[in-house]
Tab-separated table of C-alpha atoms in Angstrom:
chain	number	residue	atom	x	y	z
B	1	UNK	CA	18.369	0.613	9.028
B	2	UNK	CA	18.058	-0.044	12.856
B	3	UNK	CA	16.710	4.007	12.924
B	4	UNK	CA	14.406	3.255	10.055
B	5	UNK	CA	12.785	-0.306	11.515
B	6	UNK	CA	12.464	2.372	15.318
B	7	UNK	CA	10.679	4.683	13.067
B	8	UNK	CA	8.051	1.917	11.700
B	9	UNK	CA	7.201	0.325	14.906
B	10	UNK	CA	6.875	4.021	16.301
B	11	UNK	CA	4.175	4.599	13.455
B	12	UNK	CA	2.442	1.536	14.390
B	13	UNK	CA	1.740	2.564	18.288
B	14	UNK	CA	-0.190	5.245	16.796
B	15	UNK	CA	-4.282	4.327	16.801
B	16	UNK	CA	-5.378	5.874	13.217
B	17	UNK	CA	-1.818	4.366	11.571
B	18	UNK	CA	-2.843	0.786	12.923
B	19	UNK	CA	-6.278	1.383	11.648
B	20	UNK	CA	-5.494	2.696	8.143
B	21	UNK	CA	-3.088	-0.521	8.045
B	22	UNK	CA	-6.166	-3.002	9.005
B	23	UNK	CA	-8.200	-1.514	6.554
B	24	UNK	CA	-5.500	-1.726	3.610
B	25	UNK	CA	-4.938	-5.266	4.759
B	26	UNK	CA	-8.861	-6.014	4.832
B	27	UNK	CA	-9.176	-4.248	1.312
B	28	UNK	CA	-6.297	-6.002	0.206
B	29	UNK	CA	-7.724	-8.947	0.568
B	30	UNK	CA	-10.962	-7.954	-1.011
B	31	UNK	CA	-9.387	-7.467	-4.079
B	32	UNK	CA	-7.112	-10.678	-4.089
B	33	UNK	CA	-10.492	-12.189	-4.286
B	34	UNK	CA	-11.940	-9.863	-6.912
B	35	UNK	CA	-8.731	-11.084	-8.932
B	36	UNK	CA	-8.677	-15.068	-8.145
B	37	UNK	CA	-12.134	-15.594	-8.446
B	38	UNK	CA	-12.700	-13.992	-11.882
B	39	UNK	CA	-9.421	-15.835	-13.235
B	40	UNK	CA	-10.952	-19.411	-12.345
B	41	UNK	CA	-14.551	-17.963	-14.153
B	42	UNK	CA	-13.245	-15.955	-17.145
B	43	UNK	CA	-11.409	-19.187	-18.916
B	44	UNK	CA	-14.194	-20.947	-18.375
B	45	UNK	CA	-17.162	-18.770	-19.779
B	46	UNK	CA	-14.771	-17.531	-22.558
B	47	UNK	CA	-14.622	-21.153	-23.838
B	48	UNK	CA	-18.271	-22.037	-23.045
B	49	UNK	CA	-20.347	-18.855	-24.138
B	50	UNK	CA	-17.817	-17.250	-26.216
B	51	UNK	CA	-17.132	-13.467	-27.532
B	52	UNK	CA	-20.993	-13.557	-28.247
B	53	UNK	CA	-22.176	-14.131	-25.059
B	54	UNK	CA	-19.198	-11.540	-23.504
B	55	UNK	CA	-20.376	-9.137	-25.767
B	56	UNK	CA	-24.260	-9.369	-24.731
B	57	UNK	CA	-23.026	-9.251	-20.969
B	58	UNK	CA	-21.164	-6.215	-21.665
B	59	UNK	CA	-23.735	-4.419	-23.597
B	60	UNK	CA	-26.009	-5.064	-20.384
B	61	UNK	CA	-23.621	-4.098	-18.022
B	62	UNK	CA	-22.653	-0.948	-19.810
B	63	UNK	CA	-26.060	0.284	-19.716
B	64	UNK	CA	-26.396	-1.025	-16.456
B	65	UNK	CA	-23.489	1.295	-15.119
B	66	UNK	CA	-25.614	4.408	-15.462
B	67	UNK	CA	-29.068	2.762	-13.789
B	68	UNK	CA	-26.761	2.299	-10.564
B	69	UNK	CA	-25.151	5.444	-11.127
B	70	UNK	CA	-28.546	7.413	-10.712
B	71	UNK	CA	-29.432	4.476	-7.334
B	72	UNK	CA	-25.754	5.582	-5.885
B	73	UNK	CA	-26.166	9.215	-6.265
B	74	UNK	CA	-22.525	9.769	-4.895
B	75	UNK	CA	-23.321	8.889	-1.231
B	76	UNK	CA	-20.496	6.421	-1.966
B	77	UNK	CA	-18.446	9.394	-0.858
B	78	UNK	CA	-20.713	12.235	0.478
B	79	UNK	CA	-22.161	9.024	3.106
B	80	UNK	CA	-18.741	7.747	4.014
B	81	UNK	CA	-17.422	11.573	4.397
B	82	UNK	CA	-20.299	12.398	6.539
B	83	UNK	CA	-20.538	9.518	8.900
B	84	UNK	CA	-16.473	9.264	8.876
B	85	UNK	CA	-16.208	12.959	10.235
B	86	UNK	CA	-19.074	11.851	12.886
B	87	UNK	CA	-17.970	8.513	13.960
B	88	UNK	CA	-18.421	8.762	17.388
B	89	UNK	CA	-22.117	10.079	17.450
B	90	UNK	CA	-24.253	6.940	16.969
B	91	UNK	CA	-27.098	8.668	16.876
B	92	UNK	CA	-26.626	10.863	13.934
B	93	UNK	CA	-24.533	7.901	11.731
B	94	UNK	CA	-28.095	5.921	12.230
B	95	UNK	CA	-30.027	9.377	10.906
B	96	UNK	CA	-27.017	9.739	8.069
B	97	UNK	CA	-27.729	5.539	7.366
B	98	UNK	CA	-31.381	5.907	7.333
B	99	UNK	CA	-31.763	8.964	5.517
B	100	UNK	CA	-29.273	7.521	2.354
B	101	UNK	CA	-30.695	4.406	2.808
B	102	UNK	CA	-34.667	5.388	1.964
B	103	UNK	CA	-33.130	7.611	-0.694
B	104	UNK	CA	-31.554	5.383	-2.568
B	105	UNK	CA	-34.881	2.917	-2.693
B	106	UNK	CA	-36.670	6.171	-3.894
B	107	UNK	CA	-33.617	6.201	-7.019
B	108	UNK	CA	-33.603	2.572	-7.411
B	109	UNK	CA	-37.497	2.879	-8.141
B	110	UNK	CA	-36.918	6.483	-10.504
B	111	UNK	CA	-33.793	4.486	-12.555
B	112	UNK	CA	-35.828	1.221	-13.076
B	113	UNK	CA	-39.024	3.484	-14.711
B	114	UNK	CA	-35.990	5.378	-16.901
B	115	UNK	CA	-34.938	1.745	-17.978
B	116	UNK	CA	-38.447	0.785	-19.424
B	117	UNK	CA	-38.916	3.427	-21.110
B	118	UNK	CA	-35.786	2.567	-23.027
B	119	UNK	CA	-36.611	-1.021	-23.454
B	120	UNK	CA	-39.718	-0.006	-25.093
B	121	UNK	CA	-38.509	3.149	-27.144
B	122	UNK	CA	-35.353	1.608	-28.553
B	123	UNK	CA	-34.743	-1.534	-30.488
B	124	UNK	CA	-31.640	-2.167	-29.677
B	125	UNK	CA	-32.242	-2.247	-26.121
B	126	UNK	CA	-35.540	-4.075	-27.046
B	127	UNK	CA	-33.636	-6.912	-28.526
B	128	UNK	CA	-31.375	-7.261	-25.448
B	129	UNK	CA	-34.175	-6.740	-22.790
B	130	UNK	CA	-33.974	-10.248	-20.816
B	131	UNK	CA	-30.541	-9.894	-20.066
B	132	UNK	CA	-30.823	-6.231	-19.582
B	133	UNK	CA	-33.526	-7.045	-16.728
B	134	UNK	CA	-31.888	-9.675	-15.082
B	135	UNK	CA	-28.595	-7.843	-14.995
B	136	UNK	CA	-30.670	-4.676	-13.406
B	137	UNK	CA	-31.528	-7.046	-10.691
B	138	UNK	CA	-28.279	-6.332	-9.518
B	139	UNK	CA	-29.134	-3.268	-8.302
B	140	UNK	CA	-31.446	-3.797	-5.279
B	141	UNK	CA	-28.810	-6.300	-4.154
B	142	UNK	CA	-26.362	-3.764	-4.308
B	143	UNK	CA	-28.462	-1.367	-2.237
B	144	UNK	CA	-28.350	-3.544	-0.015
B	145	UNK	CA	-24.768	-3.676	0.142
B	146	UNK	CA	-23.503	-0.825	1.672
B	147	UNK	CA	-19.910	-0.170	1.704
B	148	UNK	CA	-19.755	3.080	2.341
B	149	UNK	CA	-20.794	2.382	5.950
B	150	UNK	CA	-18.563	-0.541	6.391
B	151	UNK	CA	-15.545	2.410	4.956
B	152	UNK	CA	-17.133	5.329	7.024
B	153	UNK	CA	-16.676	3.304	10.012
B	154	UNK	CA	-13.356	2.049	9.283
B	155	UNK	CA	-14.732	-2.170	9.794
B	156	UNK	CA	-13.518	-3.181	6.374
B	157	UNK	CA	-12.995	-6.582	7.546
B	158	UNK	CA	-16.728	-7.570	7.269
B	159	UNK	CA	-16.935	-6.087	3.891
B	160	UNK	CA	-14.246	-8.583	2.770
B	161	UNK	CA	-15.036	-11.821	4.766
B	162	UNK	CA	-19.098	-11.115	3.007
B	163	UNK	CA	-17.634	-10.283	-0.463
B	164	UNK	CA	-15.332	-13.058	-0.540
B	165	UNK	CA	-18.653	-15.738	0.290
B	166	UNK	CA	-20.901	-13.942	-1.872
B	167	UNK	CA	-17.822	-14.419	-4.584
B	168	UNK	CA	-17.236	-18.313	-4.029
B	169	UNK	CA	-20.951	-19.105	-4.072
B	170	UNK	CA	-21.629	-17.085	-7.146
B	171	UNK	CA	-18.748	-18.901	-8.837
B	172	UNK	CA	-19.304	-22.073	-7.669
B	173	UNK	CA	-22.978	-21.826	-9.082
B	174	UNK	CA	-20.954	-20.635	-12.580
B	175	UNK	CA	-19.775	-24.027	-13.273
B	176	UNK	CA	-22.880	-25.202	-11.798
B	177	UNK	CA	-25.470	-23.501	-13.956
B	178	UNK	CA	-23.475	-22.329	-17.074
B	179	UNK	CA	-23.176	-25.065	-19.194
B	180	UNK	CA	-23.958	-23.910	-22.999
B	181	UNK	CA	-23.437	-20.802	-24.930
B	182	UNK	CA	-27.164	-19.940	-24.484
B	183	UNK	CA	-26.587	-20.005	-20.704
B	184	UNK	CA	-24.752	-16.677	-20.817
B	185	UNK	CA	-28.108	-14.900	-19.841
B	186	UNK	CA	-27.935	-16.579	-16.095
B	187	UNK	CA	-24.429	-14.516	-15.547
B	188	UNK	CA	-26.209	-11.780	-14.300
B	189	UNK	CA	-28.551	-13.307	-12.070
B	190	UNK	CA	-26.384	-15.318	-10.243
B	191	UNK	CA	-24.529	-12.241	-9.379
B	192	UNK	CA	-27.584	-10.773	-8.418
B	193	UNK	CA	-28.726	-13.286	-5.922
B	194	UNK	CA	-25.214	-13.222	-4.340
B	195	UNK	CA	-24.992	-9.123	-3.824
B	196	UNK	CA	-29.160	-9.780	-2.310
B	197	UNK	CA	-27.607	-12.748	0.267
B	198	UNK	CA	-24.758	-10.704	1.188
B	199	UNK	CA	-26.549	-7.332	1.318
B	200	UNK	CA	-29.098	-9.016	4.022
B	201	UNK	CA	-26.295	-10.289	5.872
B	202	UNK	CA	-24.038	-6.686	6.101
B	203	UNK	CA	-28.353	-5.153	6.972
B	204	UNK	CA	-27.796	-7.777	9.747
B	205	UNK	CA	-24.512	-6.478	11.379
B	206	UNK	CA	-25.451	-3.330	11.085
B	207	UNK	CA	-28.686	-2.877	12.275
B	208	UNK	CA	-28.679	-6.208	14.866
B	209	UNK	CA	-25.097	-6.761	15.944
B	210	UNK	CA	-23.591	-3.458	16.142
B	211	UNK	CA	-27.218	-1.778	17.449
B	212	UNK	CA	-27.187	1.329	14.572
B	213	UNK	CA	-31.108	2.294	13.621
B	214	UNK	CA	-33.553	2.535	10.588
B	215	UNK	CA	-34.757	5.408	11.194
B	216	UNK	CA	-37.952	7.377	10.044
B	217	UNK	CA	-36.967	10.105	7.914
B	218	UNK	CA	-39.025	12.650	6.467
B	219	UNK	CA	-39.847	12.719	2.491
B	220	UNK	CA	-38.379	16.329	2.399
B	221	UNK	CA	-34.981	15.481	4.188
B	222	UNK	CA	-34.675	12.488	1.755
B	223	UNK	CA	-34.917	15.019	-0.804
B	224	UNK	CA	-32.618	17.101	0.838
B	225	UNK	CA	-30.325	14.214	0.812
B	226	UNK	CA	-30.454	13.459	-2.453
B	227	UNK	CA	-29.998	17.499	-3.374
B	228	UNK	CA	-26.996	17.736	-1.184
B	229	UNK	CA	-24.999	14.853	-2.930
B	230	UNK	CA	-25.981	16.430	-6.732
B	231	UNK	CA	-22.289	17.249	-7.198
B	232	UNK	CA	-20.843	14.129	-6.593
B	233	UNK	CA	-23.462	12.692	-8.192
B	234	UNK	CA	-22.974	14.565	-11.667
B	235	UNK	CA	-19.068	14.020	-10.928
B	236	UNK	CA	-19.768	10.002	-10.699
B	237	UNK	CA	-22.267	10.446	-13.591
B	238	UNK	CA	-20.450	12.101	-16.230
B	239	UNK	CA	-17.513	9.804	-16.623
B	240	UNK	CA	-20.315	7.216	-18.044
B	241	UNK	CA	-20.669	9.712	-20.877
B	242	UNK	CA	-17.538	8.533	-22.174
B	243	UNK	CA	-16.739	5.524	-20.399
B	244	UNK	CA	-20.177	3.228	-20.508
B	245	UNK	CA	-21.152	4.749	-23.155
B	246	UNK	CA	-18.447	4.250	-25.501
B	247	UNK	CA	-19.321	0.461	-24.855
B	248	UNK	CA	-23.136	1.177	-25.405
B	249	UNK	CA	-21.831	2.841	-29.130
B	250	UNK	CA	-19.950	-0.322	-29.798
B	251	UNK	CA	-22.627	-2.045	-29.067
B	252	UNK	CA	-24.467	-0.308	-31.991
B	253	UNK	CA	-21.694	-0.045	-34.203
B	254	UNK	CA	-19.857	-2.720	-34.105
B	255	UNK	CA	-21.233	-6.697	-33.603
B	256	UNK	CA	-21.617	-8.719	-30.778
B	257	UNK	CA	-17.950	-10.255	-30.800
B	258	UNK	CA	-16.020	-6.217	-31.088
B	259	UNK	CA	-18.070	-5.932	-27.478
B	260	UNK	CA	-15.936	-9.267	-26.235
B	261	UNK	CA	-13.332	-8.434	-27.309
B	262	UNK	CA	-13.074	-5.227	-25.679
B	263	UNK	CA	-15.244	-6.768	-22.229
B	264	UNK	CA	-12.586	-9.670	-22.400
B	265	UNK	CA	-9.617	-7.204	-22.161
B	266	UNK	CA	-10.708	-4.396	-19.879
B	267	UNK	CA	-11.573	-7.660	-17.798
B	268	UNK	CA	-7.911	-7.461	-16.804
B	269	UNK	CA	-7.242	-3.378	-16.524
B	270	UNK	CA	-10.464	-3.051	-14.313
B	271	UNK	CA	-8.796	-5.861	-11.716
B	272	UNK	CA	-5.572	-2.830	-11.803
B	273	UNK	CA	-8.411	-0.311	-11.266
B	274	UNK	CA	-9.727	-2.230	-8.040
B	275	UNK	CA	-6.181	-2.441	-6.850
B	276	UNK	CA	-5.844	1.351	-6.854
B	277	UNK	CA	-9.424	1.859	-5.523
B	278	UNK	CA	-8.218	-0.690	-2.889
B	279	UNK	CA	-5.599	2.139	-1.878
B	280	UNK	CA	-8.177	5.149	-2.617
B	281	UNK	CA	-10.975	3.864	0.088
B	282	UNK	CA	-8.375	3.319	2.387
B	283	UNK	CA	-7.494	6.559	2.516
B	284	UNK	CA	-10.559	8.399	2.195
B	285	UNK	CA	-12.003	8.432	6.125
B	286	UNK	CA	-8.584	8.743	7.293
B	287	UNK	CA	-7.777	11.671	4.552
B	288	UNK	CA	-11.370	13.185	5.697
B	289	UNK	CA	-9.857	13.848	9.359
B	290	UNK	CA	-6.079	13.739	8.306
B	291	UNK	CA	-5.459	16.090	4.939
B	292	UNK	CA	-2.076	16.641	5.904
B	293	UNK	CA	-1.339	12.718	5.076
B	294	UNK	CA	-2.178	13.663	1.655
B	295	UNK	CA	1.397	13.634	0.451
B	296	UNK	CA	2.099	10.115	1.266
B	297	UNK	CA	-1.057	9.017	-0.164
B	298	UNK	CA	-0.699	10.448	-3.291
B	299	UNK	CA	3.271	8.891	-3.824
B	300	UNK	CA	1.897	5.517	-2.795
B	301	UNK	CA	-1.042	5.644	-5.352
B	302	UNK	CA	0.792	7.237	-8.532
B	303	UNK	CA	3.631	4.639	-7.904
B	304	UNK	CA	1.240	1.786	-7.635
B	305	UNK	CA	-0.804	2.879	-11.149
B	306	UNK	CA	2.886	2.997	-12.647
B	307	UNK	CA	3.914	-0.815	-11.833
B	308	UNK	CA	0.422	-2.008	-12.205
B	309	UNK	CA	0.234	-0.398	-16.003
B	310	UNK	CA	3.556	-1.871	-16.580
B	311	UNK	CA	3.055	-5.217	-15.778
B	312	UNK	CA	0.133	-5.561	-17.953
B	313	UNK	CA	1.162	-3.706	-21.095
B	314	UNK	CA	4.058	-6.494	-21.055
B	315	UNK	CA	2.014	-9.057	-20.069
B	316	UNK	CA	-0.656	-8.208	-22.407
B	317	UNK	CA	-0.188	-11.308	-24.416
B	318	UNK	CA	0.256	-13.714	-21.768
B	319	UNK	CA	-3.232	-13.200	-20.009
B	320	UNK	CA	-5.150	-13.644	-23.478
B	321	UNK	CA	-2.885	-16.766	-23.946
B	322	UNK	CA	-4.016	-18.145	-20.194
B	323	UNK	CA	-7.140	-16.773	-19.453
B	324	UNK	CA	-8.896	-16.067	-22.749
B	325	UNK	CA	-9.025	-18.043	-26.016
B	326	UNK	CA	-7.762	-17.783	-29.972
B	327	UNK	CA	-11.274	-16.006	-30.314
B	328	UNK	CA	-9.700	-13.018	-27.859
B	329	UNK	CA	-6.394	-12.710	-29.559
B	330	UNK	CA	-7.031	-9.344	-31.027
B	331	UNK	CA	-7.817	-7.703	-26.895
B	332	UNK	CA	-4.221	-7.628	-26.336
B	333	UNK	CA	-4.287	-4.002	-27.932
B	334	UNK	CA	-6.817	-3.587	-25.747
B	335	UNK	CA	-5.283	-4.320	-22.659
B	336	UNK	CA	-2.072	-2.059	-23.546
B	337	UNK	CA	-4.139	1.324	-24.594
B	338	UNK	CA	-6.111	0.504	-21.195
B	339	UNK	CA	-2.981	0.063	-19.177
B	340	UNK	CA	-1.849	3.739	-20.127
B	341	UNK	CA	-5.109	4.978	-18.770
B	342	UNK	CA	-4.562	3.530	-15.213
B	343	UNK	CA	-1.983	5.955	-14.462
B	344	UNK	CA	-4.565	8.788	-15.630
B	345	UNK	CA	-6.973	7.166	-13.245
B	346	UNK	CA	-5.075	6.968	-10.182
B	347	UNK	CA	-3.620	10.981	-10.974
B	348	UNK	CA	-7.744	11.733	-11.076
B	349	UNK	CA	-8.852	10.005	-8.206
B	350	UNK	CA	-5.541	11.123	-6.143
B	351	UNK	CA	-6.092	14.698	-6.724
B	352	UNK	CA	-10.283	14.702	-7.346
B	353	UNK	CA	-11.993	12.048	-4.880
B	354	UNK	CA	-9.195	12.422	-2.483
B	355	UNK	CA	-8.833	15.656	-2.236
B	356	UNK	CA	-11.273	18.467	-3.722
B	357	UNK	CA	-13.851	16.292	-2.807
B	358	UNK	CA	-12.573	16.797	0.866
B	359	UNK	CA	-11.741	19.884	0.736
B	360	UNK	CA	-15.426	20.749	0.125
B	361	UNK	CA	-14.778	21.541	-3.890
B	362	UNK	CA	-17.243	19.329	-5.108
B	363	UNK	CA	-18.664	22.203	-7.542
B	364	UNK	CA	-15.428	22.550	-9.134
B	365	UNK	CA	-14.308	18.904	-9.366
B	366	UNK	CA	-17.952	18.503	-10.803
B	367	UNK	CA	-17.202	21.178	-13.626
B	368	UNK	CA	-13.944	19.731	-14.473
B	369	UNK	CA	-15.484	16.203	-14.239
B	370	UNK	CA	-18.483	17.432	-16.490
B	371	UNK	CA	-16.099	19.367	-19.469
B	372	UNK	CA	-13.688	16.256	-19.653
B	373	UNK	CA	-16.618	13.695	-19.926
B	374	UNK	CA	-18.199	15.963	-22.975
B	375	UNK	CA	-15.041	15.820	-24.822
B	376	UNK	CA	-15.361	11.717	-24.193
B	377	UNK	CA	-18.783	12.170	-25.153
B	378	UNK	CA	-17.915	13.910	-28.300
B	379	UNK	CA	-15.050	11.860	-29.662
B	380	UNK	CA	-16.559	8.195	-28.430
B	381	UNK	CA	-18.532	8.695	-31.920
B	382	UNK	CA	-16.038	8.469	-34.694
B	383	UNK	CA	-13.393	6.569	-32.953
B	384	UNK	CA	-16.153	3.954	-32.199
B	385	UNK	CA	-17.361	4.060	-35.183
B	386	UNK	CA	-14.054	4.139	-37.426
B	387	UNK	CA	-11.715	2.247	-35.167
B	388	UNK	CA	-14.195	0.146	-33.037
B	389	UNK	CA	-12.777	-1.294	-30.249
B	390	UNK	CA	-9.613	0.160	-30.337
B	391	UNK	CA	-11.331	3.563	-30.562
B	392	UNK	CA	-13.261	2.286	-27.476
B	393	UNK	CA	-9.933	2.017	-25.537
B	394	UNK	CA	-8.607	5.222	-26.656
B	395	UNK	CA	-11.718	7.315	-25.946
B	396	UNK	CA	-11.537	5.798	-22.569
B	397	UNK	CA	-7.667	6.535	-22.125
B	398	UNK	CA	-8.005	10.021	-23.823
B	399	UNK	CA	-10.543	11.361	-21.357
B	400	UNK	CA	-9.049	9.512	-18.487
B	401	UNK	CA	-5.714	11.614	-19.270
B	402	UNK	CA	-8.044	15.393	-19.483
B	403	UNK	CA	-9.125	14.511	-16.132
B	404	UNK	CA	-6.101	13.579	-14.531
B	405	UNK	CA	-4.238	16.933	-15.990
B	406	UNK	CA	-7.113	19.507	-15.238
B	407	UNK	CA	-7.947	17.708	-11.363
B	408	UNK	CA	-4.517	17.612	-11.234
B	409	UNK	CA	-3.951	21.473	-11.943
B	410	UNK	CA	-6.799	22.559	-9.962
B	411	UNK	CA	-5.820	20.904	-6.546
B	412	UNK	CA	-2.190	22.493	-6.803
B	413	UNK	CA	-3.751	25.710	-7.378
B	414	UNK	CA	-5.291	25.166	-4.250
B	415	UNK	CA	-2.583	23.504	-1.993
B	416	UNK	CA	0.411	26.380	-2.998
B	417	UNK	CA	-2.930	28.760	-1.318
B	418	UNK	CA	-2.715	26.591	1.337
């Protein structure tokens, strides 16, 4: 014990161990908020706007997931990879910020022309199109957002203290604003208008406080930006073939309360996905200099997804009971097919973001990626369609479980060459 306690404190003189600890702390934290704020909000709009109202804001958000998709473009990863592995050049991070920066303005601008031609070409999306544009206005705040920098850089702290005050305010203006079941459509834009106030603030820090520049970048490298993060980008992409998309079918299959019922239960597995992504974006700068750490990573992730699936497959019925209402009973099944898949996540994002990714396999994590999302894609049809939202949650789980195996298979292949 007294050898083991030596050992820890021995870690903990090193530089990069004390800094991966800060950030896990830091991102910690920024999920503890992600979870306490949306468990005061979610009892309260579940009562006041109902599965209806659930359902519409999931429809929108569903679709929404591929609009910010196509702004992202993967520089989530390819940005915080690049600047990570050149952290101590400030002049090229400001060139790497700028350049992703003006491209993702350019993508913003392409997704929002995709989005009216939908709104005018299909009814469905027609019918919705209010809450479908305020919910897109979520986007441009998010641009200007950028974690990615605040990870490259390893300064998570800043990321958390502005996330937790863009949280509060847009949840105290919930029970401000939100009074009626027709008020459901103002969800979105209060969201909206916190990502914009906290995206000028991180613009602030970065470009005032800590002296980084906005640079002037040429229309061809922004192009040449964009081109360079394709993989990732179809890797990021594809998953929405089976994963938004499955909502976007329920959507047209099923009614307006099958959507809340499945929003109001994958409510409660996406707060166990943030928790492993918490773990994931720790590790990723530190991985992208440190591979070798890969081992303890992975055991710390896989172990995580195991007691975090647990917990909520037994306390399925105890978080509808608190959080939800009699209208939500039927999302405990839900909740427990989800559950399964978070172990299938973490195995995917263990052996794909955190390691082919930086081991410069983005072509082959983007084929695996690609042929596991078209299965998704295939099967989302009748199991949506015969088994609605439980054929929702098993699409989800079923793809999430080809990805884990094949990502899985194809980084061992590649470590025993090692």
């Amino acid at each position: 014990m007294f050898f083991s306690i030596n050992k820890i404190q021995e870690k903990f003189k090193n530089k990069e161990t004390r800094v991966v600890a800060s950030n896990f702390v830091w991102l910690s934290m920024l999920q503890v908020a992600s979870y306490v704020f949306p468990l005061i909000t979610i009892p309260y709009l579940a009562k006041v706007i109902g599965s209806y109202g659930f359902g519409e804001i999931a429809f929108a958000s569903a679709i929404m997931v591929w609009i910010q998709t196509i702004a992202d473009w993967g520089f989530n990863l390819t940005a915080t990879r690049d600047i990570a592995q050149n952290r101590d050049d400030k002049e090229k991070i400001s060139h790497i910020f700028s350049a992703v920066i003006y491209s993702r303005v350019l993508l913003c601008v392409a997704a929002f022309i995709i989005l009216l031609l939908l709104l005018v070409t299909i009814p469905r999306f027609y019918e919705s199109a209010p809450i479908i544009l305020l919910t897109f206005l979520m986007v441009p705040g998010h641009i200007l957002y950028p974690t990615w920098f605040f990870q490259a850089i390893e300064k998570m702290r800043y990321i958390t203290l502005l996330s937790v005050l863009m949280k509060a305010i847009s949840t105290v203006a919930v029970f401000i604003f939100i009074k009626s079941s027709e008020d459901y459509i103002l969800y979105p834009l209060i969201l909206s208008l916190g990502y914009t106030f906290s995206g000028a603030l991180a613009i602030y820090l970065v470009l005032i406080k800590w002296k980084y520049k906005l640079c002037a970048v040429s229309f061809k490298e922004i192009i040449y930006t964009i081109r360079r993060s394709t993989n990732v980008f179809i890797n990021t992409l594809a998953p929405n073939l089976y994963n938004s998309f499955s909502t976007v079918l329920l959507g047209f299959y099923g009614t307006n309360k099958d959507l809340g019922i499945y929003d109001g239960g994958i409510k409660f597995t996406q707060l166990g996905e943030r928790f492993l992504v918490v773990i994931e974006q720790t590790f990723f700068p530190f991985l992208s200099r440190r591979i070798d750490k890969h081992k303890i990573y992975a055991k710390l992730n896989f172990f995580a997804s195991l007691l975090i699936a647990a917990i909520l497959f037994i306390a399925a019925p105890l978080l509808v009971d608190w959080f939800l209402s009699d209208e939500f009973r039927q999302s405990v099944v839900v909740i427990r097919i989800r559950a399964v898949s978070l172990v299938f996540f973490a195995i995917s994002n263990i052996y794909g973001k955190n390691y082919l990714i930086l081991r410069h396999k983005d072509k082959l994590l983007r084929k695996i990626t690609l042929y596991c999302s078209i299965v998704g894609f295939i099967i989302a049809w009748p199991l949506s369609y015969y088994w609605g939202y439980v054929g929702t949650a098993f699409t989800v789980t079923i793809s999430l479980f080809l990805m884990a195996l094949f990502t899985y298979l194809s980084a061992r292949k590649i470590m025993n060459k090692k």
